[in-house]
Short mmCIF file of N, CA and C in Angstrom, two decimals:
data_model
loop_
_atom_site.label_atom_id
_atom_site.label_comp_id
_atom_site.label_asym_id
_atom_site.label_seq_id
_atom_site.Cartn_x
_atom_site.Cartn_y
_atom_site.Cartn_z
N GLY A 1045 -15.47 -23.22 34.88
CA GLY A 1045 -14.48 -22.21 34.39
C GLY A 1045 -14.63 -21.46 33.35
N PRO A 1046 -14.03 -20.43 33.23
CA PRO A 1046 -14.09 -19.25 31.95
C PRO A 1046 -13.96 -19.93 30.80
N VAL A 1047 -14.46 -19.43 29.54
CA VAL A 1047 -14.25 -19.70 28.15
C VAL A 1047 -13.34 -18.56 27.81
N GLN A 1048 -12.34 -18.65 27.07
CA GLN A 1048 -11.63 -17.82 26.40
C GLN A 1048 -11.46 -18.23 25.02
N VAL A 1049 -11.92 -17.50 24.14
CA VAL A 1049 -11.68 -17.28 22.57
C VAL A 1049 -10.63 -16.74 21.77
N GLN A 1050 -9.95 -17.29 21.12
CA GLN A 1050 -8.83 -16.47 20.38
C GLN A 1050 -9.55 -16.87 18.86
N ILE A 1051 -9.58 -15.32 17.92
CA ILE A 1051 -9.78 -15.64 16.38
C ILE A 1051 -8.61 -15.30 15.59
N THR A 1052 -8.81 -15.48 14.43
CA THR A 1052 -8.09 -15.14 13.50
C THR A 1052 -8.91 -14.62 12.06
N VAL A 1053 -8.94 -13.08 11.57
CA VAL A 1053 -9.85 -12.68 10.93
C VAL A 1053 -8.88 -12.23 9.49
N LYS A 1054 -9.70 -12.46 8.45
CA LYS A 1054 -9.36 -11.99 7.19
C LYS A 1054 -10.09 -11.67 6.35
N ASP A 1055 -10.00 -10.24 6.02
CA ASP A 1055 -10.95 -9.58 5.06
C ASP A 1055 -12.50 -9.62 5.92
N GLY A 1056 -12.26 -9.33 7.06
CA GLY A 1056 -13.72 -8.76 8.03
C GLY A 1056 -14.44 -10.55 8.35
N VAL A 1057 -13.78 -11.63 7.93
CA VAL A 1057 -14.37 -12.89 8.24
C VAL A 1057 -13.35 -13.41 9.22
N ILE A 1058 -14.23 -14.43 10.18
CA ILE A 1058 -13.23 -15.17 11.18
C ILE A 1058 -12.80 -16.40 10.36
N THR A 1059 -11.64 -16.76 10.53
CA THR A 1059 -11.20 -17.87 9.28
C THR A 1059 -10.64 -19.23 10.27
N ALA A 1060 -10.09 -18.53 11.57
CA ALA A 1060 -9.91 -19.48 12.44
C ALA A 1060 -10.24 -19.23 13.99
N ALA A 1061 -10.48 -20.12 14.54
CA ALA A 1061 -10.87 -20.13 16.24
C ALA A 1061 -10.12 -20.96 17.36
N ASN A 1062 -9.76 -20.62 18.27
CA ASN A 1062 -9.18 -21.78 19.08
C ASN A 1062 -9.54 -21.15 20.43
N ALA A 1063 -9.40 -22.21 21.49
CA ALA A 1063 -10.35 -21.97 22.83
C ALA A 1063 -8.74 -22.05 23.57
N LEU A 1064 -8.48 -21.10 24.34
CA LEU A 1064 -7.59 -20.57 25.21
C LEU A 1064 -7.65 -21.00 26.75
N ALA A 1065 -9.03 -21.02 26.69
CA ALA A 1065 -9.71 -21.45 28.16
C ALA A 1065 -10.93 -22.10 28.07
N PHE A 1066 -11.12 -22.87 28.80
CA PHE A 1066 -12.65 -23.62 29.05
C PHE A 1066 -12.59 -24.29 30.09
N PRO A 1067 -13.82 -24.53 30.56
CA PRO A 1067 -14.08 -25.26 31.90
C PRO A 1067 -13.65 -26.71 32.01
N ASN A 1068 -12.66 -26.95 32.71
CA ASN A 1068 -12.09 -27.99 32.86
C ASN A 1068 -11.55 -29.00 34.17
N GLY A 1069 -12.33 -28.09 35.41
CA GLY A 1069 -12.00 -28.28 36.58
C GLY A 1069 -12.28 -29.63 37.44
N ASP A 1070 -13.11 -30.03 36.49
CA ASP A 1070 -13.45 -31.64 36.58
C ASP A 1070 -13.94 -32.50 35.66
N ARG A 1071 -13.82 -33.75 36.05
CA ARG A 1071 -14.03 -34.60 34.54
C ARG A 1071 -14.99 -34.38 33.98
N ARG A 1072 -16.39 -34.12 34.28
CA ARG A 1072 -17.51 -34.12 33.61
C ARG A 1072 -17.02 -32.55 33.10
N SER A 1073 -16.88 -31.67 33.21
CA SER A 1073 -16.43 -30.15 32.34
C SER A 1073 -15.56 -30.54 31.59
N LEU A 1074 -14.44 -31.10 31.63
CA LEU A 1074 -13.55 -31.44 30.81
C LEU A 1074 -14.06 -32.17 29.67
N SER A 1075 -15.01 -33.13 29.86
CA SER A 1075 -15.37 -34.15 28.97
C SER A 1075 -16.10 -33.14 27.80
N ILE A 1076 -17.22 -32.44 28.88
CA ILE A 1076 -18.13 -31.67 27.57
C ILE A 1076 -17.61 -30.91 26.94
N SER A 1077 -16.28 -29.86 27.69
CA SER A 1077 -15.46 -29.17 26.92
C SER A 1077 -15.20 -29.83 25.66
N GLN A 1078 -14.23 -30.80 25.77
CA GLN A 1078 -13.58 -31.37 24.90
C GLN A 1078 -14.67 -32.16 23.77
N GLN A 1079 -16.01 -32.18 24.00
CA GLN A 1079 -16.94 -32.43 22.91
C GLN A 1079 -17.32 -31.34 21.98
N ALA A 1080 -17.68 -30.38 23.08
CA ALA A 1080 -18.08 -29.24 22.48
C ALA A 1080 -17.30 -28.39 21.89
N ILE A 1081 -16.26 -27.96 22.17
CA ILE A 1081 -15.31 -26.96 21.49
C ILE A 1081 -14.87 -27.28 20.02
N PRO A 1082 -14.76 -28.55 19.33
CA PRO A 1082 -14.74 -28.85 17.89
C PRO A 1082 -15.84 -28.06 17.47
N TYR A 1083 -17.21 -28.11 17.76
CA TYR A 1083 -18.19 -27.93 17.25
C TYR A 1083 -18.49 -26.51 17.17
N LEU A 1084 -18.19 -25.68 18.10
CA LEU A 1084 -18.17 -24.46 18.42
C LEU A 1084 -17.44 -23.71 17.63
N ILE A 1085 -16.01 -24.28 17.64
CA ILE A 1085 -15.04 -23.82 16.50
C ILE A 1085 -15.57 -23.62 14.85
N GLU A 1086 -16.38 -25.10 14.60
CA GLU A 1086 -16.91 -25.12 13.35
C GLU A 1086 -17.82 -24.03 13.04
N GLN A 1087 -18.76 -23.76 14.06
CA GLN A 1087 -19.71 -23.04 13.92
C GLN A 1087 -19.35 -21.46 13.97
N THR A 1088 -18.40 -21.16 14.41
CA THR A 1088 -17.45 -19.97 14.50
C THR A 1088 -17.18 -19.36 13.27
N LEU A 1089 -16.48 -20.03 12.52
CA LEU A 1089 -15.89 -19.94 11.24
C LEU A 1089 -16.65 -19.16 10.08
N GLY A 1090 -16.09 -17.98 9.53
CA GLY A 1090 -16.83 -17.51 8.82
C GLY A 1090 -17.99 -16.40 9.03
N VAL A 1091 -17.87 -16.54 10.21
CA VAL A 1091 -19.25 -15.75 11.08
C VAL A 1091 -18.71 -14.22 11.35
N VAL A 1092 -19.74 -13.39 11.30
CA VAL A 1092 -19.15 -12.05 11.70
C VAL A 1092 -20.14 -11.35 13.03
N SER A 1093 -20.92 -12.50 13.56
CA SER A 1093 -21.84 -11.94 14.75
C SER A 1093 -21.67 -13.28 15.81
N SER A 1094 -21.38 -13.12 16.82
CA SER A 1094 -21.47 -14.46 18.09
C SER A 1094 -22.91 -14.96 17.92
N SER A 1095 -24.02 -13.95 17.74
CA SER A 1095 -25.38 -14.69 17.69
C SER A 1095 -25.54 -15.59 16.58
N GLU A 1096 -24.68 -15.92 15.57
CA GLU A 1096 -24.74 -16.41 14.58
C GLU A 1096 -24.24 -18.30 14.92
N VAL A 1097 -23.69 -18.45 16.15
CA VAL A 1097 -23.26 -19.38 16.76
C VAL A 1097 -24.42 -19.83 17.49
N MET A 1098 -24.68 -21.38 17.35
CA MET A 1098 -25.79 -21.82 17.77
C MET A 1098 -25.47 -22.39 18.90
N GLY A 1099 -24.77 -22.62 19.24
CA GLY A 1099 -23.79 -23.66 20.62
C GLY A 1099 -24.38 -25.06 20.55
N VAL A 1100 -23.98 -25.99 21.36
CA VAL A 1100 -23.89 -26.95 21.52
C VAL A 1100 -24.95 -27.70 22.16
N SER A 1101 -26.09 -28.41 22.02
CA SER A 1101 -27.09 -29.14 23.25
C SER A 1101 -26.12 -29.98 24.39
N GLN A 1102 -26.51 -29.63 25.39
CA GLN A 1102 -25.89 -30.26 26.54
C GLN A 1102 -24.54 -29.59 27.03
N ALA A 1103 -24.51 -28.52 26.53
CA ALA A 1103 -23.02 -27.79 26.95
C ALA A 1103 -23.28 -26.24 26.72
N THR A 1104 -24.26 -25.98 27.58
CA THR A 1104 -25.15 -24.66 27.33
C THR A 1104 -24.02 -23.60 28.09
N TYR A 1105 -23.31 -24.19 29.12
CA TYR A 1105 -22.41 -23.20 29.93
C TYR A 1105 -21.13 -22.88 29.10
N THR A 1106 -20.74 -23.88 28.52
CA THR A 1106 -19.46 -23.93 27.42
C THR A 1106 -19.86 -22.98 26.09
N SER A 1107 -21.21 -23.00 25.74
CA SER A 1107 -21.31 -22.20 24.63
C SER A 1107 -21.87 -21.17 24.92
N ASN A 1108 -22.59 -20.83 26.18
CA ASN A 1108 -22.56 -19.19 26.36
C ASN A 1108 -21.40 -18.62 26.41
N GLY A 1109 -20.46 -19.03 27.17
CA GLY A 1109 -18.86 -18.70 27.53
C GLY A 1109 -18.46 -18.53 26.25
N TRP A 1110 -18.59 -19.28 25.52
CA TRP A 1110 -17.94 -19.36 24.10
C TRP A 1110 -18.69 -17.75 23.20
N ARG A 1111 -19.83 -18.13 23.35
CA ARG A 1111 -20.35 -16.36 22.77
C ARG A 1111 -19.89 -15.62 23.27
N ALA A 1112 -20.04 -15.18 24.41
CA ALA A 1112 -19.92 -14.17 25.21
C ALA A 1112 -18.16 -13.67 24.78
N SER A 1113 -17.39 -14.67 24.88
CA SER A 1113 -15.93 -14.28 24.47
C SER A 1113 -15.73 -13.91 23.06
N LEU A 1114 -16.13 -14.73 22.19
CA LEU A 1114 -16.40 -14.52 20.97
C LEU A 1114 -16.97 -13.29 20.23
N GLN A 1115 -17.85 -12.78 21.34
CA GLN A 1115 -18.33 -11.06 20.86
C GLN A 1115 -17.28 -10.17 21.13
N SER A 1116 -16.52 -10.57 22.29
CA SER A 1116 -15.34 -9.42 22.93
C SER A 1116 -14.60 -9.62 21.50
N ALA A 1117 -14.31 -10.68 21.16
CA ALA A 1117 -12.85 -10.98 20.30
C ALA A 1117 -13.43 -10.22 18.84
N ILE A 1118 -14.64 -10.31 18.64
CA ILE A 1118 -15.40 -9.78 17.32
C ILE A 1118 -14.81 -8.15 17.15
N LYS A 1119 -15.38 -7.50 18.92
CA LYS A 1119 -15.31 -6.49 18.95
C LYS A 1119 -13.88 -5.84 19.01
N LYS A 1120 -12.84 -6.38 19.46
CA LYS A 1120 -11.66 -6.06 19.25
C LYS A 1120 -10.95 -6.12 18.18
N ALA A 1121 -11.49 -6.89 17.01
CA ALA A 1121 -11.27 -7.43 15.89
C ALA A 1121 -11.75 -6.46 14.71
N GLY A 1122 -12.61 -5.46 15.37
CA GLY A 1122 -13.30 -4.42 14.63
C GLY A 1122 -14.13 -4.85 13.30
N ILE A 1123 -14.70 -6.00 13.39
CA ILE A 1123 -15.46 -6.44 12.38
C ILE A 1123 -17.05 -6.53 12.90
#
């Protein structure tokens, strides 16, 4: 499934991130998402570009979706 990220920005820096939607259509997808999302959130805090998020090994789809949604959120936030 799709990934949707919500961010909180203060002084041009991401201070919080949350996964509003993530792959969870089957047990494997849900398991991968539950393991990957905390790492993706950690990688997101303090960045100003989605390219700074390295992603999580074995969670390529979730990582790519996270970066795409993050880039959209960053653009909307104007940073």
